[in-house]
CSV table of C-alpha atoms in Angstrom, one decimal:
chain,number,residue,atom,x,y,z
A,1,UNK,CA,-54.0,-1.9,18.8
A,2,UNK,CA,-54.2,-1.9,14.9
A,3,UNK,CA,-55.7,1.7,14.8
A,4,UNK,CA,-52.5,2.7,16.7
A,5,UNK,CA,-50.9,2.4,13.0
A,6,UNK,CA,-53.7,4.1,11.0
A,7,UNK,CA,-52.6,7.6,10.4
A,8,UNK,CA,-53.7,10.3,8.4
A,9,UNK,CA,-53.1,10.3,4.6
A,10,UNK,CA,-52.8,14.3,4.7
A,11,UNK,CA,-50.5,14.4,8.0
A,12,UNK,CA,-47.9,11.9,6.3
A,13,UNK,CA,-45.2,13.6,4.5
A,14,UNK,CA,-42.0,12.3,2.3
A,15,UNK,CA,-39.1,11.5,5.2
A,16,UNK,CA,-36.8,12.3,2.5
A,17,UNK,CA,-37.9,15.8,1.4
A,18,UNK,CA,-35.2,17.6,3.3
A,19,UNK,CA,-32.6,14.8,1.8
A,20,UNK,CA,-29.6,17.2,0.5
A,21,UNK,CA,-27.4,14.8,-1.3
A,22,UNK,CA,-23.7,15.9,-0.6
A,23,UNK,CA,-21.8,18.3,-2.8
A,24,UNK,CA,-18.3,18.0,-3.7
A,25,UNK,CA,-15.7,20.4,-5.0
A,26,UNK,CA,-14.0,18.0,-7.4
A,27,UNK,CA,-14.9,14.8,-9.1
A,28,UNK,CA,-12.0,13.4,-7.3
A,29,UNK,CA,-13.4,13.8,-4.2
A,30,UNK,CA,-16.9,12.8,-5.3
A,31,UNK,CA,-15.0,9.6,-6.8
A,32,UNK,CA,-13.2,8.7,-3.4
A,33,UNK,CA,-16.5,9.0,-1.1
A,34,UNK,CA,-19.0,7.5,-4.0
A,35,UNK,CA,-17.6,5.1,-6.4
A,36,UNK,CA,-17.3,1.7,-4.6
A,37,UNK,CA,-14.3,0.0,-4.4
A,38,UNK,CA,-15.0,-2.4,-6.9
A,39,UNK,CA,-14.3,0.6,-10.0
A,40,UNK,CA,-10.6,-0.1,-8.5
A,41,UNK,CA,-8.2,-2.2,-10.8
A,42,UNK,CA,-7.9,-5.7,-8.2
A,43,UNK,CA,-6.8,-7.8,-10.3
A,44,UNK,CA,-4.2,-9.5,-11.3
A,45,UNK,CA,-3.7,-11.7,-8.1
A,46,UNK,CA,-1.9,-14.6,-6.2
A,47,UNK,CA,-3.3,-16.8,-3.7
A,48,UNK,CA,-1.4,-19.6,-2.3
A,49,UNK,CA,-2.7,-22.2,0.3
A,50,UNK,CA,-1.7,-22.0,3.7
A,51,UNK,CA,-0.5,-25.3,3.6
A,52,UNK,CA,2.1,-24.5,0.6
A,53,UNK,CA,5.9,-24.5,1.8
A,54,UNK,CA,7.6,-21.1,2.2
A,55,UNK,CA,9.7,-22.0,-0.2
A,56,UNK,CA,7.0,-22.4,-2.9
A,57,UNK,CA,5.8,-19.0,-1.4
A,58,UNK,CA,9.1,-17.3,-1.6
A,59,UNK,CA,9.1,-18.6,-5.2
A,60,UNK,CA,6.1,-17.4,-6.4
A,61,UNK,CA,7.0,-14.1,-5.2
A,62,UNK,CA,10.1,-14.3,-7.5
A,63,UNK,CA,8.9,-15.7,-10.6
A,64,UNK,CA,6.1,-13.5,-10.6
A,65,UNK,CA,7.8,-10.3,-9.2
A,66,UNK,CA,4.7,-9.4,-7.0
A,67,UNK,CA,5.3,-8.2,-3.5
A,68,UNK,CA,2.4,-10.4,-1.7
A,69,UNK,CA,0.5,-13.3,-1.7
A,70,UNK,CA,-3.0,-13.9,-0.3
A,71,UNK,CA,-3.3,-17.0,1.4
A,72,UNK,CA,-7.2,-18.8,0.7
A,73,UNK,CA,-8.0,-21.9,2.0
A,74,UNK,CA,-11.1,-23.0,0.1
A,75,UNK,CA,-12.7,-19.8,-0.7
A,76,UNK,CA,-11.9,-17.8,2.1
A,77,UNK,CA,-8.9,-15.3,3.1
A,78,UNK,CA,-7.3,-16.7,5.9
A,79,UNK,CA,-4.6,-14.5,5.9
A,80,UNK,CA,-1.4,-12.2,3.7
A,81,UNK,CA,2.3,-13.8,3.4
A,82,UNK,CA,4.4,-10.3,1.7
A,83,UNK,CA,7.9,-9.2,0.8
A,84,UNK,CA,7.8,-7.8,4.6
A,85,UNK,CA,7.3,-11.1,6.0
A,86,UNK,CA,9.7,-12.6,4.4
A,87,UNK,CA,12.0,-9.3,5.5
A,88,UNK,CA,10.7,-9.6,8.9
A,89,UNK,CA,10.2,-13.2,10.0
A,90,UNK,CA,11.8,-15.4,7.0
A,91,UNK,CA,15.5,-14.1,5.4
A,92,UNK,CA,17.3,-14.4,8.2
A,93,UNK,CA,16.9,-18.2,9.4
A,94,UNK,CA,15.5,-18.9,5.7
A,95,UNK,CA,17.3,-22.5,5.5
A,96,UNK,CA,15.9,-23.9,8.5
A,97,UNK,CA,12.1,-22.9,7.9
A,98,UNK,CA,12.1,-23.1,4.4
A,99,UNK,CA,10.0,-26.4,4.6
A,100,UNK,CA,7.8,-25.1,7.1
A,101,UNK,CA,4.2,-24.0,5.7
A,102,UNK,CA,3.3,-20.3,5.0
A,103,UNK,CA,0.8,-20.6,7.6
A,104,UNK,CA,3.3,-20.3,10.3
A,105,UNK,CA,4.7,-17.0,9.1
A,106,UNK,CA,1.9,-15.0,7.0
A,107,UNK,CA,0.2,-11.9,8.6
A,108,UNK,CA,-3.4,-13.2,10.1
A,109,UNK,CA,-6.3,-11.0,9.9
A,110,UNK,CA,-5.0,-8.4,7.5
A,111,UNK,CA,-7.3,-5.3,6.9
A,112,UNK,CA,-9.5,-6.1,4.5
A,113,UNK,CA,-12.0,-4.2,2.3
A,114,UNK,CA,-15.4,-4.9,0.2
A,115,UNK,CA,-15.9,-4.4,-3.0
A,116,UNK,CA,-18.6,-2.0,-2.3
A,117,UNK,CA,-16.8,0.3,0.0
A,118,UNK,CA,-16.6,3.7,-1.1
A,119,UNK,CA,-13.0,3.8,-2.5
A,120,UNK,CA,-11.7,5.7,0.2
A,121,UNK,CA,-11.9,2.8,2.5
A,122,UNK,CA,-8.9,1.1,0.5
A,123,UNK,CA,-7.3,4.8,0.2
A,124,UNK,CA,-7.5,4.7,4.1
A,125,UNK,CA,-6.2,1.4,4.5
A,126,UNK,CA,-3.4,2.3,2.8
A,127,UNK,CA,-2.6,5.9,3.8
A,128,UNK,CA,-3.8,5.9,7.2
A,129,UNK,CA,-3.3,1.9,8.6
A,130,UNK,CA,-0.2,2.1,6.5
A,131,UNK,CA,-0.5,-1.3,4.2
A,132,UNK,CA,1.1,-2.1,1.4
A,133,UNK,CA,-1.3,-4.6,0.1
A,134,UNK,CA,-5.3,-4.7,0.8
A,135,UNK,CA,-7.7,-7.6,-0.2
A,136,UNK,CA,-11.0,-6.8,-1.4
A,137,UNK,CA,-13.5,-9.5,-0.5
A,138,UNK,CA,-17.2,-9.5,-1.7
A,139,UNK,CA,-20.4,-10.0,0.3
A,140,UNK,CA,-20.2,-13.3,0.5
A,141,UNK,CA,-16.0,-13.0,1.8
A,142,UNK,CA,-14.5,-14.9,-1.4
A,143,UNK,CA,-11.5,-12.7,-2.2
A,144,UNK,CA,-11.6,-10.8,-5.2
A,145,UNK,CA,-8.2,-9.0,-5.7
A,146,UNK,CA,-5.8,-7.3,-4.0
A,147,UNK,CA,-5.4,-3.3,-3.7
A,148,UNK,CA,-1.6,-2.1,-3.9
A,149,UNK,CA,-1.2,2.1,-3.9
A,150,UNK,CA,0.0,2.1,-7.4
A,151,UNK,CA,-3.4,0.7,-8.3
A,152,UNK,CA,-5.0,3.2,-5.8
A,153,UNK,CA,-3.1,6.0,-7.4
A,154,UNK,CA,-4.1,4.9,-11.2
A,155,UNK,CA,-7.8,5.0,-9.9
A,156,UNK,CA,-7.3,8.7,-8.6
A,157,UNK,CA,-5.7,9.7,-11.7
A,158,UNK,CA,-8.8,8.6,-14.1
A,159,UNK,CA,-10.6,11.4,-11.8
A,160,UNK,CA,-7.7,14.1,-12.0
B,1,UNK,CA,-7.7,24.0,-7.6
B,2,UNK,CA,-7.8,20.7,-9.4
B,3,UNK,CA,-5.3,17.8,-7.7
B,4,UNK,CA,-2.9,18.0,-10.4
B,5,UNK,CA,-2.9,22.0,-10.2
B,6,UNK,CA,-2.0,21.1,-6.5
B,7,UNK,CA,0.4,18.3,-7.5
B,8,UNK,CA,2.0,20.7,-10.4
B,9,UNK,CA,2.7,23.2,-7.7
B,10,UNK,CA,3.3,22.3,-4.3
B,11,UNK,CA,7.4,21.1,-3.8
B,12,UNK,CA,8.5,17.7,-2.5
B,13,UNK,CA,10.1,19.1,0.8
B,14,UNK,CA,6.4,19.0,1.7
B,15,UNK,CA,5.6,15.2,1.6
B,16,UNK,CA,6.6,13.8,5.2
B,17,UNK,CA,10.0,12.3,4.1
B,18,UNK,CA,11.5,9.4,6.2
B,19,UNK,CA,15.2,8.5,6.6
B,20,UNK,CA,17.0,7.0,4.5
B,21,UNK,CA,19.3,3.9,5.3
B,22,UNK,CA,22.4,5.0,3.1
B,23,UNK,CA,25.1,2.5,2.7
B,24,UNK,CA,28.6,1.7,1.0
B,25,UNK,CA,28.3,-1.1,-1.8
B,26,UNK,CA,30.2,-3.0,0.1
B,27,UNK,CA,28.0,-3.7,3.2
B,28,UNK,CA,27.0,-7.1,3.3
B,29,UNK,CA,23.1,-8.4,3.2
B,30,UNK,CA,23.3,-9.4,6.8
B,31,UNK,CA,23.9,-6.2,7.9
B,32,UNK,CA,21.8,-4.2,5.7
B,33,UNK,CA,18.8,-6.4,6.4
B,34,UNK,CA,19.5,-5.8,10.0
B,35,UNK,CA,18.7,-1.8,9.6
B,36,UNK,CA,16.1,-2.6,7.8
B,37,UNK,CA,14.3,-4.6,9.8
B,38,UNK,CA,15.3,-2.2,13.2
B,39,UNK,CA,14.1,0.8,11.1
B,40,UNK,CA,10.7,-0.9,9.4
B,41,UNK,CA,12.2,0.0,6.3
B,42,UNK,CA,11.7,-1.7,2.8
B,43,UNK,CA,14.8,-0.6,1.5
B,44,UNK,CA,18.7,0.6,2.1
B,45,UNK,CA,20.3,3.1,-0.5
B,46,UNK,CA,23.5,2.4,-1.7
B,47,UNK,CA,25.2,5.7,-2.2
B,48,UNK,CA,29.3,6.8,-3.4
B,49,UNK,CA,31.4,8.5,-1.2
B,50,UNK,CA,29.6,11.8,-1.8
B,51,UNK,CA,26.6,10.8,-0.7
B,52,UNK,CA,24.7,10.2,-4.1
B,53,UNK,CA,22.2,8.0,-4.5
B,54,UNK,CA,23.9,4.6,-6.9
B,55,UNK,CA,21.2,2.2,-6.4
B,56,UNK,CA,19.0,0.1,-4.4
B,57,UNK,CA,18.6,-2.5,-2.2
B,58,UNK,CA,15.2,-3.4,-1.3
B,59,UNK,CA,13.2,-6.4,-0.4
B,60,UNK,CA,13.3,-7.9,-3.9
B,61,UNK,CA,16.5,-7.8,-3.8
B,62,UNK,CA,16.3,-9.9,-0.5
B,63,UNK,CA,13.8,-12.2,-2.4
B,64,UNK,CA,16.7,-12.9,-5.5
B,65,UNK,CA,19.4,-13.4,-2.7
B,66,UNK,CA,17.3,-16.3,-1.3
B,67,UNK,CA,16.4,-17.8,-5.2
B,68,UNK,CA,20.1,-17.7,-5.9
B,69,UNK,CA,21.1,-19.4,-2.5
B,70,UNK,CA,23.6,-16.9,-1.6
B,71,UNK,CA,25.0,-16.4,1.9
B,72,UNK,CA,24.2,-13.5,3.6
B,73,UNK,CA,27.0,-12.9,5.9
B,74,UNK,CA,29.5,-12.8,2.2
B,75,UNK,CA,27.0,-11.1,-0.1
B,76,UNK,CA,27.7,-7.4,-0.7
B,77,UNK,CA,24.2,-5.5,-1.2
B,78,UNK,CA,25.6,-4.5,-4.7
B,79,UNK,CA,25.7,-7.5,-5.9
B,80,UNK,CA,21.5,-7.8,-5.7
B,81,UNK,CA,20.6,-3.9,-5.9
B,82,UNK,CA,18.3,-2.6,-7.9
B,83,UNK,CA,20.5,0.5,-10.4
B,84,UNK,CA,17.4,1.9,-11.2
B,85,UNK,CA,17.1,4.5,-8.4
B,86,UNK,CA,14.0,6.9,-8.6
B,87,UNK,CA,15.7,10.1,-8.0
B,88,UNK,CA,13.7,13.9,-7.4
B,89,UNK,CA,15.3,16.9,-5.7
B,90,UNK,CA,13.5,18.8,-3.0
B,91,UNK,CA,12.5,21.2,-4.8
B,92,UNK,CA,10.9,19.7,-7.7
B,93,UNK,CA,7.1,19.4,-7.6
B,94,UNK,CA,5.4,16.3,-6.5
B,95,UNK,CA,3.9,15.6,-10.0
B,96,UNK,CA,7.2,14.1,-10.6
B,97,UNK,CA,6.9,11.8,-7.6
B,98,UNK,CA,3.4,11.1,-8.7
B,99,UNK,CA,4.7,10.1,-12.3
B,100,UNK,CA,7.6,8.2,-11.2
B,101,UNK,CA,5.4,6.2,-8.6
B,102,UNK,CA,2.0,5.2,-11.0
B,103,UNK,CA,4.2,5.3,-14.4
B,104,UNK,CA,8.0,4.5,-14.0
B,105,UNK,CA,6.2,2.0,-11.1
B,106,UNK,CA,9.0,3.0,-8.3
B,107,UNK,CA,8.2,2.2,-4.9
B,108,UNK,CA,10.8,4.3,-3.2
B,109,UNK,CA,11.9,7.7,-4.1
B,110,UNK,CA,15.4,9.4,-3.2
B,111,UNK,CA,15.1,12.7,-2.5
B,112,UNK,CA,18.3,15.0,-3.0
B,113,UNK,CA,19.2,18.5,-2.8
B,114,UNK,CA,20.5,20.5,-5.8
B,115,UNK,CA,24.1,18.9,-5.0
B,116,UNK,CA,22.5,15.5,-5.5
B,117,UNK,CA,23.3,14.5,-2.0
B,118,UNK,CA,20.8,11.8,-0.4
B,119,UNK,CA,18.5,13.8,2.1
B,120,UNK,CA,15.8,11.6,2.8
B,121,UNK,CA,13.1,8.7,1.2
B,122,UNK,CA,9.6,8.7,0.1
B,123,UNK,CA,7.8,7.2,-2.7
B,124,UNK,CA,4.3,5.4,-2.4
B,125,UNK,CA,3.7,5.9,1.5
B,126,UNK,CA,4.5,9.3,1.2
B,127,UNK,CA,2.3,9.9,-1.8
B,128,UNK,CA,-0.3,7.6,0.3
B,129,UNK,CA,-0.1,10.1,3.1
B,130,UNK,CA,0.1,13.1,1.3
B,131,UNK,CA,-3.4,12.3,-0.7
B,132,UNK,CA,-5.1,11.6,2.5
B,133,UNK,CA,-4.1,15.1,4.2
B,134,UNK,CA,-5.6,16.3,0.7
B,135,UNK,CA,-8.9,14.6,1.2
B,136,UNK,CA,-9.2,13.6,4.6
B,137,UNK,CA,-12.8,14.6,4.5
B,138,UNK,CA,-13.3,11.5,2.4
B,139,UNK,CA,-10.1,9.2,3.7
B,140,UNK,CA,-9.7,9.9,7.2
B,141,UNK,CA,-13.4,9.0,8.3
B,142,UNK,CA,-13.7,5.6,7.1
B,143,UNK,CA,-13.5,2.3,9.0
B,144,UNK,CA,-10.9,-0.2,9.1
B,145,UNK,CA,-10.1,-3.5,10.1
B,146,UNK,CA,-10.2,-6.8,9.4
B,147,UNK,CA,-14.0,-7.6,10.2
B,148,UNK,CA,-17.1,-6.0,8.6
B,149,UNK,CA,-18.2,-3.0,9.8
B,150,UNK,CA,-21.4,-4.0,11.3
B,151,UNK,CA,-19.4,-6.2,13.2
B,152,UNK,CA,-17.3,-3.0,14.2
B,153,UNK,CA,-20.0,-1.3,15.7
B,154,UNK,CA,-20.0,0.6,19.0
B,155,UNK,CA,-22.1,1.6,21.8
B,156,UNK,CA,-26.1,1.0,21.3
Protein backbone atom coordinates (compact mmCIF):
# COMPACT_ATOMS: atom_id res chain seq x y z
CA UNK A 1 0.00 0.00 0.00
CA UNK A 2 2.89 2.57 0.59
CA UNK A 3 3.81 2.60 -3.14
CA UNK A 4 0.18 3.75 -3.66
CA UNK A 5 1.58 7.30 -2.36
CA UNK A 6 4.89 7.31 -4.37
CA UNK A 7 4.37 9.47 -7.37
CA UNK A 8 6.41 10.81 -9.86
CA UNK A 9 8.63 13.88 -9.09
CA UNK A 10 8.08 15.13 -12.86
CA UNK A 11 4.12 14.40 -12.98
CA UNK A 12 3.62 16.60 -9.72
CA UNK A 13 2.90 20.18 -10.35
CA UNK A 14 2.26 23.44 -7.96
CA UNK A 15 -1.75 23.08 -7.03
CA UNK A 16 -1.56 26.68 -6.75
CA UNK A 17 -0.21 27.80 -10.19
CA UNK A 18 -3.59 28.75 -11.61
CA UNK A 19 -4.20 30.71 -8.07
CA UNK A 20 -5.53 34.23 -9.46
CA UNK A 21 -5.68 36.29 -6.32
CA UNK A 22 -8.84 38.63 -6.58
CA UNK A 23 -8.82 42.09 -8.04
CA UNK A 24 -10.56 44.93 -6.81
CA UNK A 25 -11.67 48.18 -8.26
CA UNK A 26 -11.08 50.29 -5.13
CA UNK A 27 -9.01 50.04 -2.00
CA UNK A 28 -12.27 50.24 -0.32
CA UNK A 29 -13.53 47.35 -1.52
CA UNK A 30 -10.19 45.54 -1.22
CA UNK A 31 -10.31 46.88 2.54
CA UNK A 32 -13.92 45.45 3.32
CA UNK A 33 -13.22 41.78 1.87
CA UNK A 34 -9.33 41.69 3.14
CA UNK A 35 -8.45 43.63 6.13
CA UNK A 36 -9.72 41.62 9.16
CA UNK A 37 -11.86 42.98 11.56
CA UNK A 38 -9.48 43.59 14.06
CA UNK A 39 -8.05 47.00 11.87
CA UNK A 40 -11.63 48.21 13.16
CA UNK A 41 -11.55 50.82 16.08
CA UNK A 42 -13.38 48.25 19.07
CA UNK A 43 -12.60 49.77 21.73
CA UNK A 44 -13.60 51.78 24.15
CA UNK A 45 -16.09 49.28 25.89
CA UNK A 46 -18.50 48.31 28.76
CA UNK A 47 -19.18 45.06 30.17
CA UNK A 48 -21.35 44.57 33.04
CA UNK A 49 -22.10 41.07 34.82
CA UNK A 50 -25.19 39.53 34.35
CA UNK A 51 -25.76 39.44 37.73
CA UNK A 52 -25.56 43.42 38.13
CA UNK A 53 -29.12 45.14 38.84
CA UNK A 54 -30.79 46.97 35.88
CA UNK A 55 -30.54 49.81 37.67
CA UNK A 56 -26.67 49.70 37.81
CA UNK A 57 -27.14 48.83 34.08
CA UNK A 58 -29.41 51.69 33.26
CA UNK A 59 -26.80 53.81 35.07
CA UNK A 60 -23.86 52.99 33.36
CA UNK A 61 -25.63 53.67 30.22
CA UNK A 62 -26.14 57.32 31.56
CA UNK A 63 -23.06 58.19 33.10
CA UNK A 64 -21.22 56.95 30.39
CA UNK A 65 -23.50 58.06 27.48
CA UNK A 66 -23.01 54.73 25.48
CA UNK A 67 -25.87 53.03 23.89
CA UNK A 68 -25.02 49.24 25.08
CA UNK A 69 -23.44 47.18 27.32
CA UNK A 70 -21.90 43.71 26.83
CA UNK A 71 -22.71 41.41 29.53
CA UNK A 72 -19.38 38.83 30.41
CA UNK A 73 -19.54 36.51 32.91
CA UNK A 74 -15.94 35.42 33.54
CA UNK A 75 -14.45 35.91 30.25
CA UNK A 76 -17.13 35.02 28.03
CA UNK A 77 -20.05 36.99 26.28
CA UNK A 78 -23.13 35.78 27.58
CA UNK A 79 -25.16 38.12 26.07
CA UNK A 80 -25.94 42.47 24.99
CA UNK A 81 -28.33 44.67 27.45
CA UNK A 82 -28.77 48.26 24.87
CA UNK A 83 -30.70 51.50 24.80
CA UNK A 84 -33.42 49.18 22.84
CA UNK A 85 -33.85 46.97 25.63
CA UNK A 86 -34.37 49.25 27.96
CA UNK A 87 -36.92 50.95 25.19
CA UNK A 88 -38.43 47.64 24.56
CA UNK A 89 -38.54 45.56 27.69
CA UNK A 90 -37.51 48.02 30.73
CA UNK A 91 -39.06 51.93 30.57
CA UNK A 92 -42.29 51.18 30.87
CA UNK A 93 -42.56 49.01 34.17
CA UNK A 94 -38.97 50.45 35.14
CA UNK A 95 -39.86 50.76 39.05
CA UNK A 96 -40.93 47.30 39.53
CA UNK A 97 -37.92 45.48 37.78
CA UNK A 98 -35.41 47.86 38.54
CA UNK A 99 -33.80 45.37 41.22
CA UNK A 100 -34.14 42.56 38.99
CA UNK A 101 -30.69 41.50 37.34
CA UNK A 102 -29.73 42.41 33.66
CA UNK A 103 -29.84 38.86 32.93
CA UNK A 104 -33.43 38.73 32.80
CA UNK A 105 -33.83 41.38 30.16
CA UNK A 106 -30.53 41.60 27.95
CA UNK A 107 -30.58 40.27 24.27
CA UNK A 108 -29.02 36.46 24.43
CA UNK A 109 -27.01 35.26 21.66
CA UNK A 110 -26.32 38.55 19.85
CA UNK A 111 -24.54 38.28 16.43
CA UNK A 112 -21.24 38.27 17.06
CA UNK A 113 -18.00 38.61 15.02
CA UNK A 114 -14.03 37.64 15.24
CA UNK A 115 -11.49 39.67 15.11
CA UNK A 116 -10.23 38.11 12.10
CA UNK A 117 -13.20 38.35 9.93
CA UNK A 118 -12.86 40.22 6.85
CA UNK A 119 -14.35 43.57 7.84
CA UNK A 120 -17.36 43.13 5.95
CA UNK A 121 -18.59 40.60 8.33
CA UNK A 122 -19.25 43.42 10.98
CA UNK A 123 -20.38 45.76 7.85
CA UNK A 124 -22.94 42.95 7.26
CA UNK A 125 -23.98 42.62 10.69
CA UNK A 126 -24.82 45.84 10.79
CA UNK A 127 -26.24 46.71 7.39
CA UNK A 128 -27.80 43.56 6.53
CA UNK A 129 -29.00 41.82 10.21
CA UNK A 130 -29.67 45.40 11.10
CA UNK A 131 -27.65 45.76 14.65
CA UNK A 132 -26.72 48.59 16.29
CA UNK A 133 -23.97 47.17 18.27
CA UNK A 134 -21.68 44.01 17.39
CA UNK A 135 -19.08 42.35 19.67
CA UNK A 136 -15.91 41.19 18.36
CA UNK A 137 -14.60 38.10 20.22
CA UNK A 138 -11.21 36.52 19.44
CA UNK A 139 -10.30 32.83 18.91
CA UNK A 140 -10.40 31.86 22.06
CA UNK A 141 -14.22 33.85 22.56
CA UNK A 142 -12.94 36.55 25.20
CA UNK A 143 -14.60 39.69 24.03
CA UNK A 144 -12.61 42.20 22.66
CA UNK A 145 -14.76 45.36 21.79
CA UNK A 146 -17.77 46.24 20.51
CA UNK A 147 -18.47 47.40 16.71
CA UNK A 148 -21.05 50.47 16.46
CA UNK A 149 -21.63 51.90 12.58
CA UNK A 150 -19.99 55.12 13.40
CA UNK A 151 -16.95 53.10 14.05
CA UNK A 152 -17.66 51.03 10.89
CA UNK A 153 -18.11 54.19 8.94
CA UNK A 154 -14.61 55.80 10.38
CA UNK A 155 -12.88 52.46 9.20
CA UNK A 156 -14.47 52.98 5.58
CA UNK A 157 -13.42 56.45 5.47
CA UNK A 158 -9.50 55.77 6.21
CA UNK A 159 -10.03 53.80 2.65
CA UNK A 160 -11.99 56.60 0.82
CA UNK B 1 -15.75 56.36 -9.36
CA UNK B 2 -14.23 56.57 -5.93
CA UNK B 3 -17.03 56.23 -2.80
CA UNK B 4 -16.81 59.76 -2.00
CA UNK B 5 -17.16 60.81 -5.83
CA UNK B 6 -20.38 58.56 -5.39
CA UNK B 7 -21.26 60.06 -1.96
CA UNK B 8 -20.47 63.81 -3.44
CA UNK B 9 -22.95 63.10 -6.09
CA UNK B 10 -25.74 60.85 -5.64
CA UNK B 11 -28.97 62.89 -3.53
CA UNK B 12 -30.39 61.83 -0.25
CA UNK B 13 -33.96 60.95 -1.74
CA UNK B 14 -31.94 57.90 -2.65
CA UNK B 15 -31.08 56.29 0.80
CA UNK B 16 -34.30 54.13 1.76
CA UNK B 17 -35.78 56.70 4.24
CA UNK B 18 -38.11 55.43 7.01
CA UNK B 19 -41.04 57.38 8.70
CA UNK B 20 -40.71 59.58 10.91
CA UNK B 21 -42.73 59.71 14.31
CA UNK B 22 -43.49 63.59 14.34
CA UNK B 23 -44.93 64.97 17.43
CA UNK B 24 -46.16 68.21 19.32
CA UNK B 25 -43.79 69.15 22.35
CA UNK B 26 -46.42 68.56 24.32
CA UNK B 27 -46.95 64.72 23.97
CA UNK B 28 -46.18 63.07 27.00
CA UNK B 29 -43.20 60.14 27.27
CA UNK B 30 -45.88 57.51 27.78
CA UNK B 31 -47.23 58.07 24.64
CA UNK B 32 -44.34 58.76 22.59
CA UNK B 33 -42.50 55.65 23.90
CA UNK B 34 -45.65 53.78 22.92
CA UNK B 35 -45.01 54.69 18.94
CA UNK B 36 -41.86 53.96 19.32
CA UNK B 37 -41.91 50.83 20.48
CA UNK B 38 -45.06 49.85 17.87
CA UNK B 39 -43.00 51.31 15.03
CA UNK B 40 -39.27 49.77 16.14
CA UNK B 41 -38.15 53.18 16.18
CA UNK B 42 -35.22 54.75 18.23
CA UNK B 43 -36.60 58.02 18.15
CA UNK B 44 -39.93 60.57 17.79
CA UNK B 45 -39.32 64.09 16.24
CA UNK B 46 -40.71 66.92 17.87
CA UNK B 47 -41.79 69.31 15.16
CA UNK B 48 -43.88 73.17 15.32
CA UNK B 49 -47.03 73.51 13.81
CA UNK B 50 -45.49 73.66 10.34
CA UNK B 51 -44.09 70.64 10.45
CA UNK B 52 -40.35 71.56 11.04
CA UNK B 53 -38.19 69.54 12.64
CA UNK B 54 -37.47 71.37 16.74
CA UNK B 55 -35.74 68.60 18.26
CA UNK B 56 -35.49 65.14 19.46
CA UNK B 57 -36.55 62.59 21.42
CA UNK B 58 -34.74 59.46 21.36
CA UNK B 59 -33.82 56.61 23.61
CA UNK B 60 -31.30 58.70 25.62
CA UNK B 61 -33.60 60.79 26.33
CA UNK B 62 -35.66 57.77 27.72
CA UNK B 63 -32.42 56.79 29.58
CA UNK B 64 -32.26 60.69 31.47
CA UNK B 65 -36.13 60.43 32.15
CA UNK B 66 -35.44 57.17 34.18
CA UNK B 67 -32.04 58.87 36.09
CA UNK B 68 -34.10 61.84 36.98
CA UNK B 69 -37.15 59.70 38.30
CA UNK B 70 -39.67 61.42 36.33
CA UNK B 71 -43.18 60.03 35.64
CA UNK B 72 -44.01 59.17 32.37
CA UNK B 73 -47.63 59.56 32.13
CA UNK B 74 -46.79 63.88 33.20
CA UNK B 75 -43.46 64.27 31.41
CA UNK B 76 -43.82 66.17 28.07
CA UNK B 77 -41.02 64.76 25.53
CA UNK B 78 -39.65 68.36 25.45
CA UNK B 79 -38.68 68.43 28.57
CA UNK B 80 -35.85 65.44 27.75
CA UNK B 81 -35.34 66.06 23.93
CA UNK B 82 -32.39 66.32 22.41
CA UNK B 83 -32.34 70.35 20.39
CA UNK B 84 -29.67 69.20 18.43
CA UNK B 85 -31.62 67.89 15.39
CA UNK B 86 -29.40 66.63 12.36
CA UNK B 87 -31.17 68.26 9.65
CA UNK B 88 -30.42 67.51 5.41
CA UNK B 89 -32.93 68.28 2.64
CA UNK B 90 -33.66 65.73 -0.02
CA UNK B 91 -31.85 67.09 -2.27
CA UNK B 92 -28.58 67.54 -0.76
CA UNK B 93 -25.94 64.88 -1.36
CA UNK B 94 -25.34 62.08 0.94
CA UNK B 95 -21.76 63.29 1.89
CA UNK B 96 -23.57 65.55 4.17
CA UNK B 97 -25.37 62.60 5.82
CA UNK B 98 -22.03 60.85 5.83
CA UNK B 99 -20.36 63.90 7.71
CA UNK B 100 -23.11 64.48 10.00
CA UNK B 101 -23.24 60.75 11.01
CA UNK B 102 -19.14 59.85 11.52
CA UNK B 103 -18.28 63.63 12.53
CA UNK B 104 -21.25 65.68 14.16
CA UNK B 105 -21.81 61.77 15.61
CA UNK B 106 -25.83 61.98 14.82
CA UNK B 107 -27.58 58.89 14.95
CA UNK B 108 -30.76 60.02 13.21
CA UNK B 109 -31.14 62.35 10.43
CA UNK B 110 -34.30 64.50 9.51
CA UNK B 111 -34.84 64.80 6.10
CA UNK B 112 -36.81 67.89 4.81
CA UNK B 113 -37.80 69.31 1.61
CA UNK B 114 -36.77 72.78 0.51
CA UNK B 115 -39.78 74.29 2.76
CA UNK B 116 -38.10 72.62 5.69
CA UNK B 117 -41.08 70.34 6.30
CA UNK B 118 -40.24 66.81 8.00
CA UNK B 119 -40.51 64.22 5.17
CA UNK B 120 -38.93 61.30 6.49
CA UNK B 121 -35.73 59.76 8.85
CA UNK B 122 -32.53 58.17 8.24
CA UNK B 123 -29.13 58.47 9.67
CA UNK B 124 -26.76 55.48 10.50
CA UNK B 125 -29.15 52.52 9.27
CA UNK B 126 -29.65 54.19 6.22
CA UNK B 127 -26.07 54.96 5.64
CA UNK B 128 -25.52 51.18 6.86
CA UNK B 129 -27.88 50.07 4.06
CA UNK B 130 -26.87 52.29 1.51
CA UNK B 131 -22.89 51.14 1.75
CA UNK B 132 -23.92 47.60 1.54
CA UNK B 133 -26.06 48.08 -1.83
CA UNK B 134 -22.62 49.79 -2.88
CA UNK B 135 -20.52 46.85 -2.00
CA UNK B 136 -22.60 43.99 -1.68
CA UNK B 137 -20.08 41.98 -3.49
CA UNK B 138 -18.13 42.17 -0.36
CA UNK B 139 -21.06 42.75 2.46
CA UNK B 140 -23.90 40.82 1.24
CA UNK B 141 -21.99 37.32 1.03
CA UNK B 142 -20.77 37.01 4.49
CA UNK B 143 -22.01 34.81 7.35
CA UNK B 144 -23.77 35.86 10.32
CA UNK B 145 -24.87 34.75 13.52
CA UNK B 146 -24.08 34.21 16.77
CA UNK B 147 -21.96 30.93 16.48
CA UNK B 148 -18.71 30.38 14.44
CA UNK B 149 -18.94 29.68 11.13
CA UNK B 150 -17.70 26.27 11.16
CA UNK B 151 -20.29 25.62 13.35
CA UNK B 152 -22.74 27.26 10.64
CA UNK B 153 -21.93 24.91 8.15
CA UNK B 154 -24.39 23.14 5.78
CA UNK B 155 -24.87 20.08 3.91
CA UNK B 156 -21.66 17.64 3.55
Amino acid sequence: MSSFFRMDPAETCDPLSNFEPAEYDTELERALAEDPIAEIDAKPYLQISPHASVLEAVEMLHDSGAASLLVVDGEHLVGIFTERDVLEKVVEKYPRVCGQPVENFMTTNPTIVYQSDPSAAAAAAIAVAGHRHVPVLDMDECVQGVISPKRMFAFMQKHF
Amino acid sequence: MSFKEQLSREQIRTLPLRDAIALDEHTVARAAIALMRTHSLGCAVIVDPGCRPQGIFNEQSIIRMLMAGVSLDTTAISAFADPDVGIVRADDPILFAWQAVVDQGHRFLCVTDDEGYLIGLTGQRGLAEYVCDCYAKQIAVQRLGSAPWMLQREGA
